PDB file of C-alpha atoms in Angstrom:
ATOM      1  CA  MET K   1     -11.230  -3.205  42.092  1.00 43.00           C
ATOM      2  CA  SER K   2     -11.281  -0.873  39.000  1.00 46.00           C
ATOM      3  CA  ASP K   3     -11.254  -2.231  35.594  1.00 54.00           C
ATOM      4  CA  ILE K   4      -7.906  -3.398  33.746  1.00 64.00           C
ATOM      5  CA  ILE K   5      -7.693  -1.585  30.572  1.00 69.00           C
ATOM      6  CA  ASP K   6      -5.494  -3.209  28.297  1.00 72.00           C
ATOM      7  CA  PRO K   7      -3.101  -1.137  26.639  1.00 82.00           C
ATOM      8  CA  LEU K   8      -2.678   0.586  23.129  1.00 89.00           C
ATOM      9  CA  MET K   9      -0.156  -1.855  21.400  1.00 94.00           C
ATOM     10  CA  PRO K  10       0.796  -1.095  18.089  1.00 95.00           C
ATOM     11  CA  PRO K  11       1.404  -4.173  15.182  1.00 96.00           C
ATOM     12  CA  TYR K  12       5.417  -5.110  14.929  1.00 95.00           C
ATOM     13  CA  ARG K  13       6.494  -2.244  12.200  1.00 94.00           C
ATOM     14  CA  PHE K  14       3.413  -0.593  12.131  1.00 97.00           C
ATOM     15  CA  GLU K  15       3.809   2.574  10.626  1.00 96.00           C
ATOM     16  CA  ARG K  16       1.574   5.363   8.767  1.00 97.00           C
ATOM     17  CA  VAL K  17       2.240   5.525   5.007  1.00 97.00           C
ATOM     18  CA  GLN K  18      -0.394   8.400   3.509  1.00 97.00           C
ATOM     19  CA  PRO K  19      -2.879   9.590   5.392  1.00 96.00           C
ATOM     20  CA  GLN K  20      -5.431   6.804   6.307  1.00 97.00           C
ATOM     21  CA  LEU K  21      -2.824   4.175   5.017  1.00 98.00           C
ATOM     22  CA  TYR K  22      -0.857   2.302   7.840  1.00 98.00           C
ATOM     23  CA  ARG K  23       1.203  -0.721   7.105  1.00 98.00           C
ATOM     24  CA  GLY K  24       3.191  -3.125   9.807  1.00 97.00           C
ATOM     25  CA  GLY K  25       3.126  -6.884  10.959  1.00 95.00           C
ATOM     26  CA  TYR K  26       0.496 -10.001  11.223  1.00 95.00           C
ATOM     27  CA  PRO K  27      -1.642  -8.194  13.876  1.00 96.00           C
ATOM     28  CA  LYS K  28      -2.365  -9.962  17.013  1.00 95.00           C
ATOM     29  CA  PRO K  29      -5.116  -9.686  19.857  1.00 95.00           C
ATOM     30  CA  ARG K  30      -2.804  -7.153  21.482  1.00 95.00           C
ATOM     31  CA  ASN K  31      -2.719  -4.839  19.154  1.00 96.00           C
ATOM     32  CA  PHE K  32      -6.846  -5.205  18.362  1.00 96.00           C
ATOM     33  CA  ARG K  33      -7.504  -2.455  20.732  1.00 95.00           C
ATOM     34  CA  PHE K  34      -5.110  -0.126  19.037  1.00 96.00           C
ATOM     35  CA  LEU K  35      -6.684  -0.951  15.119  1.00 97.00           C
ATOM     36  CA  ARG K  36      -9.820  -0.158  16.695  1.00 95.00           C
ATOM     37  CA  ARG K  37      -8.661   3.382  17.469  1.00 95.00           C
ATOM     38  CA  GLN K  38      -7.921   3.912  13.857  1.00 96.00           C
ATOM     39  CA  ARG K  39     -11.509   2.880  12.473  1.00 96.00           C
ATOM     40  CA  LEU K  40     -10.124   0.823   9.721  1.00 98.00           C
ATOM     41  CA  LYS K  41     -12.661   0.487   6.807  1.00 98.00           C
ATOM     42  CA  THR K  42     -10.597  -2.727   5.004  1.00 98.00           C
ATOM     43  CA  ILE K  43      -7.344  -4.707   6.503  1.00 98.00           C
ATOM     44  CA  VAL K  44      -5.207  -6.348   3.205  1.00 97.00           C
ATOM     45  CA  SER K  45      -3.042  -9.297   4.359  1.00 96.00           C
ATOM     46  CA  LEU K  46      -0.543 -10.034   1.972  1.00 95.00           C
ATOM     47  CA  ILE K  47       0.415 -13.708   3.488  1.00 93.00           C
ATOM     48  CA  PRO K  48       1.072 -17.301   2.571  1.00 89.00           C
ATOM     49  CA  GLU K  49      -2.148 -19.068   4.126  1.00 82.00           C
ATOM     50  CA  ASP K  50      -4.602 -18.084   7.387  1.00 80.00           C
ATOM     51  CA  ARG K  51      -5.012 -20.582   9.848  1.00 76.00           C
ATOM     52  CA  ASP K  52      -5.978 -17.785  12.318  1.00 80.00           C
ATOM     53  CA  ASN K  53      -9.682 -17.101  13.046  1.00 89.00           C
ATOM     54  CA  LEU K  54      -8.915 -14.261  15.739  1.00 95.00           C
ATOM     55  CA  LEU K  55      -8.206 -11.447  12.732  1.00 95.00           C
ATOM     56  CA  ALA K  56     -11.501 -12.766  11.233  1.00 95.00           C
ATOM     57  CA  GLU K  57     -12.993 -11.902  13.845  1.00 95.00           C
ATOM     58  CA  PHE K  58     -11.958  -9.250  14.497  1.00 96.00           C
ATOM     59  CA  CYS K  59     -13.029  -7.593  11.242  1.00 96.00           C
ATOM     60  CA  HIS K  60     -16.245  -9.248  11.186  1.00 96.00           C
ATOM     61  CA  ALA K  61     -17.091  -7.867  14.673  1.00 97.00           C
ATOM     62  CA  GLU K  62     -15.586  -4.529  13.658  1.00 97.00           C
ATOM     63  CA  GLY K  63     -17.282  -4.235   9.989  1.00 97.00           C
ATOM     64  CA  ILE K  64     -13.934  -4.287   7.901  1.00 97.00           C
ATOM     65  CA  LYS K  65     -13.269  -5.717   5.177  1.00 97.00           C
ATOM     66  CA  ARG K  66     -10.708  -8.011   4.975  1.00 96.00           C
ATOM     67  CA  VAL K  67      -8.740  -8.441   1.508  1.00 96.00           C
ATOM     68  CA  VAL K  68      -6.422 -12.020   1.722  1.00 95.00           C
ATOM     69  CA  ILE K  69      -4.280 -12.178  -1.222  1.00 94.00           C
ATOM     70  CA  ALA K  70      -1.546 -15.145  -0.922  1.00 92.00           C
ATOM     71  CA  VAL K  71       1.781 -14.758  -0.988  1.00 90.00           C
ATOM     72  CA  GLU K  72       4.474 -17.497  -0.326  1.00 81.00           C
ATOM     73  CA  SER K  73       6.575 -17.115   2.365  1.00 71.00           C
ATOM     74  CA  PRO K  74       9.367 -14.492   2.359  1.00 64.00           C
ATOM     75  CA  ASN K  75      13.080 -16.096   1.138  1.00 64.00           C
ATOM     76  CA  GLU K  76      15.329 -15.041  -1.088  1.00 60.00           C
ATOM     77  CA  ASN K  77      13.219 -14.131  -4.143  1.00 72.00           C
ATOM     78  CA  VAL K  78      10.292 -12.104  -4.466  1.00 79.00           C
ATOM     79  CA  THR K  79       6.892 -13.386  -3.634  1.00 83.00           C
ATOM     80  CA  VAL K  80       4.811 -10.971  -4.705  1.00 89.00           C
ATOM     81  CA  SER K  81       3.783 -10.512  -8.486  1.00 91.00           C
ATOM     82  CA  GLU K  82       3.451  -7.534 -10.562  1.00 91.00           C
ATOM     83  CA  SER K  83      -0.548  -8.159 -11.037  1.00 92.00           C
ATOM     84  CA  ILE K  84      -0.649  -8.613  -6.733  1.00 94.00           C
ATOM     85  CA  VAL K  85       1.206  -5.198  -6.895  1.00 94.00           C
ATOM     86  CA  SER K  86      -1.421  -4.120  -8.749  1.00 92.00           C
ATOM     87  CA  ARG K  87      -4.553  -4.961  -6.961  1.00 95.00           C
ATOM     88  CA  CYS K  88      -2.664  -3.878  -3.796  1.00 96.00           C
ATOM     89  CA  LEU K  89      -2.111  -0.223  -5.089  1.00 94.00           C
ATOM     90  CA  GLU K  90      -5.630   0.004  -6.694  1.00 94.00           C
ATOM     91  CA  LEU K  91      -7.110  -0.815  -3.238  1.00 97.00           C
ATOM     92  CA  VAL K  92      -4.427   1.547  -1.019  1.00 97.00           C
ATOM     93  CA  THR K  93      -5.242   4.419  -3.746  1.00 94.00           C
ATOM     94  CA  ASN K  94      -9.129   4.197  -2.666  1.00 95.00           C
ATOM     95  CA  PRO K  95     -10.351   6.244  -1.083  1.00 96.00           C
ATOM     96  CA  ASP K  96     -13.603   4.709  -0.204  1.00 96.00           C
ATOM     97  CA  THR K  97     -11.131   1.582   1.220  1.00 97.00           C
ATOM     98  CA  MET K  98      -9.907   3.762   3.618  1.00 97.00           C
ATOM     99  CA  PRO K  99      -8.600   4.077   6.055  1.00 97.00           C
ATOM    100  CA  LEU K 100      -6.740   0.505   5.314  1.00 98.00           C
ATOM    101  CA  TYR K 101      -3.791  -1.474   7.174  1.00 98.00           C
ATOM    102  CA  LEU K 102      -1.459  -3.028   4.793  1.00 98.00           C
ATOM    103  CA  HIS K 103      -0.147  -5.967   6.302  1.00 97.00           C
ATOM    104  CA  CYS K 104       2.197  -9.013   5.820  1.00 94.00           C
ATOM    105  CA  LEU K 105       3.749 -12.116   8.007  1.00 91.00           C
ATOM    106  CA  ASP K 106       6.705  -9.198   9.390  1.00 90.00           C
ATOM    107  CA  GLY K 107       6.098  -6.159   7.520  1.00 91.00           C
ATOM    108  CA  SER K 108       9.594  -5.709   6.075  1.00 90.00           C
ATOM    109  CA  ASN K 109       9.872  -7.430   2.779  1.00 90.00           C
ATOM    110  CA  VAL K 110       5.996  -8.616   0.879  1.00 93.00           C
ATOM    111  CA  THR K 111       4.589  -5.241   2.106  1.00 95.00           C
ATOM    112  CA  GLY K 112       8.380  -3.044   1.691  1.00 94.00           C
ATOM    113  CA  VAL K 113       8.102  -4.376  -2.129  1.00 94.00           C
ATOM    114  CA  VAL K 114       4.519  -3.040  -2.212  1.00 96.00           C
ATOM    115  CA  ILE K 115       5.256   0.231  -0.939  1.00 97.00           C
ATOM    116  CA  MET K 116       8.118   1.031  -2.862  1.00 95.00           C
ATOM    117  CA  CYS K 117       5.844   0.557  -6.146  1.00 93.00           C
ATOM    118  CA  LEU K 118       3.172   2.708  -4.693  1.00 94.00           C
ATOM    119  CA  ARG K 119       6.360   5.107  -4.574  1.00 93.00           C
ATOM    120  CA  LYS K 120       7.277   4.551  -7.669  1.00 89.00           C
ATOM    121  CA  LEU K 121       3.830   5.457  -8.934  1.00 88.00           C
ATOM    122  CA  GLN K 122       4.123   8.509  -6.497  1.00 87.00           C
ATOM    123  CA  LEU K 123       7.048   9.483  -8.595  1.00 84.00           C
ATOM    124  CA  TRP K 124       9.702   8.992  -5.121  1.00 88.00           C
ATOM    125  CA  ARG K 125      13.219   8.661  -6.373  1.00 88.00           C
ATOM    126  CA  VAL K 126      15.108   5.721  -6.369  1.00 90.00           C
ATOM    127  CA  ALA K 127      17.182   6.677  -2.783  1.00 92.00           C
ATOM    128  CA  SER K 128      13.999   7.582  -1.180  1.00 93.00           C
ATOM    129  CA  MET K 129      12.154   4.370  -1.945  1.00 92.00           C
ATOM    130  CA  GLN K 130      14.984   2.451  -1.068  1.00 93.00           C
ATOM    131  CA  SER K 131      15.609   4.167   2.028  1.00 94.00           C
ATOM    132  CA  GLU K 132      11.916   4.253   3.498  1.00 95.00           C
ATOM    133  CA  TYR K 133      12.143   0.409   2.968  1.00 93.00           C
ATOM    134  CA  LEU K 134      15.740  -0.470   4.767  1.00 93.00           C
ATOM    135  CA  ARG K 135      14.103   1.320   8.140  1.00 92.00           C
ATOM    136  CA  PHE K 136      11.560  -1.692   8.161  1.00 91.00           C
ATOM    137  CA  GLU K 137      14.652  -3.922   7.242  1.00 86.00           C
ATOM    138  CA  GLN K 138      16.184  -5.958  10.083  1.00 78.00           C
ATOM    139  CA  ASP K 139      19.316  -7.381   8.404  1.00 78.00           C
ATOM    140  CA  GLY K 140      19.507  -3.593   6.470  1.00 78.00           C
ATOM    141  CA  GLU K 141      20.168  -4.471   2.796  1.00 84.00           C
ATOM    142  CA  ILE K 142      17.479  -4.530  -0.116  1.00 87.00           C
ATOM    143  CA  ILE K 143      18.595  -8.209  -2.171  1.00 87.00           C
ATOM    144  CA  PRO K 144      19.016  -7.202  -6.165  1.00 89.00           C
ATOM    145  CA  GLU K 145      15.799  -9.682  -6.621  1.00 90.00           C
ATOM    146  CA  GLU K 146      13.721  -6.823  -4.988  1.00 90.00           C
ATOM    147  CA  SER K 147      15.321  -3.648  -6.537  1.00 91.00           C
ATOM    148  CA  GLU K 148      15.130  -5.726 -10.112  1.00 92.00           C
ATOM    149  CA  PHE K 149      11.144  -5.951  -9.297  1.00 92.00           C
ATOM    150  CA  VAL K 150      10.333  -2.434  -8.634  1.00 92.00           C
ATOM    151  CA  GLU K 151      12.768  -1.152 -11.102  1.00 89.00           C
ATOM    152  CA  ALA K 152      10.777  -3.430 -13.748  1.00 88.00           C
ATOM    153  CA  TYR K 153       7.462  -2.500 -12.677  1.00 89.00           C
ATOM    154  CA  SER K 154       5.180  -0.586 -14.964  1.00 84.00           C
ATOM    155  CA  GLY K 155       1.998  -0.557 -13.649  1.00 83.00           C
ATOM    156  CA  ARG K 156       0.659  -3.476 -16.346  1.00 80.00           C
ATOM    157  CA  GLY K 157      -2.706  -3.787 -15.050  1.00 82.00           C
ATOM    158  CA  LEU K 158      -3.308  -1.137 -12.643  1.00 85.00           C
ATOM    159  CA  VAL K 159      -6.720   0.614 -13.098  1.00 85.00           C
ATOM    160  CA  LEU K 160      -6.727   3.120 -10.809  1.00 86.00           C
ATOM    161  CA  PRO K 161     -10.140   4.457  -8.707  1.00 88.00           C
ATOM    162  CA  ASN K 162     -11.627   7.363  -9.908  1.00 85.00           C
ATOM    163  CA  PRO K 163     -11.453   9.397  -8.201  1.00 86.00           C
ATOM    164  CA  TYR K 164      -8.009   7.826  -6.359  1.00 89.00           C
ATOM    165  CA  ALA K 165      -6.629   9.187  -3.007  1.00 91.00           C
ATOM    166  CA  GLU K 166      -5.797  12.885  -3.103  1.00 89.00           C
ATOM    167  CA  TRP K 167      -2.335  12.354  -1.799  1.00 92.00           C
ATOM    168  CA  LEU K 168      -1.167  10.560  -4.765  1.00 88.00           C
ATOM    169  CA  TRP K 169      -0.307  13.062  -6.654  1.00 81.00           C
ATOM    170  CA  PRO K 170      -0.499  16.326  -4.281  1.00 77.00           C
ATOM    171  CA  GLY K 171      -1.660  19.046  -6.453  1.00 63.00           C
ATOM    172  CA  ARG K 172      -2.303  17.120  -9.444  1.00 57.00           C
ATOM    173  CA  VAL K 173      -5.712  15.768  -8.653  1.00 45.00           C
ATOM    174  CA  ALA K 174      -9.072  18.575  -9.543  1.00 42.00           C
ATOM    175  CA  ALA K 175     -12.130  17.812  -8.332  1.00 43.00           C
ATOM    176  CA  LEU K 176     -14.683  18.589 -11.055  1.00 42.00           C
ATOM    177  CA  GLY K 177     -18.252  17.680 -10.050  1.00 43.00           C
ATOM    178  CA  GLY K 178     -17.420  15.626  -7.808  1.00 46.00           C
ATOM    179  CA  LYS K 179     -15.406  13.402  -9.661  1.00 52.00           C
ATOM    180  CA  CYS K 180     -11.358  13.677 -10.796  1.00 50.00           C
ATOM    181  CA  ASP K 181     -10.275  15.671 -13.840  1.00 50.00           C
ATOM    182  CA  ILE K 182      -8.436  12.034 -15.313  1.00 47.00           C
ATOM    183  CA  ASN K 183      -6.592  14.561 -17.529  1.00 40.00           C
ATOM    184  CA  ALA K 184      -4.102  15.906 -15.023  1.00 40.00           C
ATOM    185  CA  LEU K 185      -2.367  13.051 -14.592  1.00 41.00           C
ATOM    186  CA  PRO K 186       1.665  13.049 -14.524  1.00 41.00           C
ATOM    187  CA  PHE K 187       1.576  11.052 -18.117  1.00 36.00           C
ATOM    188  CA  LYS K 188       1.702  11.785 -20.764  1.00 39.00           C
ATOM    189  CA  ASN K 189       0.172   8.560 -23.042  1.00 45.00           C
ATOM    190  CA  ASN K 190      -2.068   5.868 -22.889  1.00 41.00           C
ATOM    191  CA  VAL K 191      -4.629   8.076 -20.816  1.00 42.00           C
ATOM    192  CA  HIS K 192      -7.795   7.612 -22.180  1.00 34.00           C
ATOM    193  CA  PRO K 193      -9.843  10.881 -22.089  1.00 33.00           C
ATOM    194  CA  VAL K 194     -13.345   9.944 -20.964  1.00 33.00           C
ATOM    195  CA  VAL K 195     -13.822   6.022 -19.776  1.00 36.00           C
ATOM    196  CA  PRO K 196     -14.081   6.306 -15.781  1.00 39.00           C
ATOM    197  CA  HIS K 197     -10.482   4.777 -15.394  1.00 44.00           C
ATOM    198  CA  THR K 198      -7.519   5.705 -15.930  1.00 46.00           C
ATOM    199  CA  ARG K 199      -4.543   2.929 -17.135  1.00 48.00           C
ATOM    200  CA  LEU K 200      -1.263   2.743 -16.801  1.00 46.00           C
ATOM    201  CA  ARG K 201       0.185   0.851 -19.594  1.00 41.00           C
ATOM    202  CA  GLN K 202       3.639   2.492 -20.070  1.00 39.00           C
ATOM    203  CA  ARG K 203       6.574   1.942 -17.975  1.00 39.00           C
ATOM    204  CA  MET K 204       6.852   4.904 -14.992  1.00 44.00           C
ATOM    205  CA  SER K 205       9.895   6.907 -14.111  1.00 44.00           C
ATOM    206  CA  THR K 206      12.390   5.483 -10.948  1.00 42.00           C
ATOM    207  CA  ASP K 207      13.106   9.330 -10.713  1.00 44.00           C
ATOM    208  CA  ILE K 208      11.063  12.315  -9.717  1.00 43.00           C
ATOM    209  CA  CYS K 209       8.824  14.443 -11.699  1.00 43.00           C
ATOM    210  CA  GLN K 210       8.841  17.986 -11.298  1.00 41.00           C
ATOM    211  CA  PRO K 211       5.816  19.684 -11.691  1.00 40.00           C
ATOM    212  CA  ASP K 212       4.515  21.321 -15.220  1.00 37.00           C
ATOM    213  CA  PRO K 213       4.319  25.159 -14.618  1.00 38.00           C
ATOM    214  CA  ARG K 214       1.330  24.766 -17.641  1.00 38.00           C
ATOM    215  CA  LEU K 215      -0.860  22.381 -15.435  1.00 37.00           C
TER     216      LEU K 215
END
């Protein structure tokens, strides 16, 4: 009798966001074989509480670092704070944490707000980031509180890794002696030219930023 091989089943609403960055819902045991194929280094869980030991045991067995960030169950308001979003963005833009899987309970609202803030950091147009959000939203709408949160998110407290992921601002990351040229960022103010981190304090544009031909 031949062995039965479990099918490769991705988590609910699984999707690639960028190279080596994935999003989706809470992984179930049936998803573990699929996730193992992604050779993940990190799983970031945005969940109210963690009563399921199976995912923790899977991460331990596979040598995956798991970061659990407590958030409330999604309802008619935004359940993440600016500090939580900044922490998530530090993780998902760090090459040392990738491949990385970011998830909430259902892979929709909570994860969606974080990804919209990531897209804002990438200088996407508002219509584009909202269109991506709606692909994972079963109700087909963005509540006003979510739109207002993303619009108000300014990157306060966000410290990007150095180097950060090359896909963050394509064409604007220059490797110099194994380090990134932090002066190549698409922000003109509050950029420290010496320290090995970049602090973003100003409000980021919600419109696309055209490349500067002088860079």
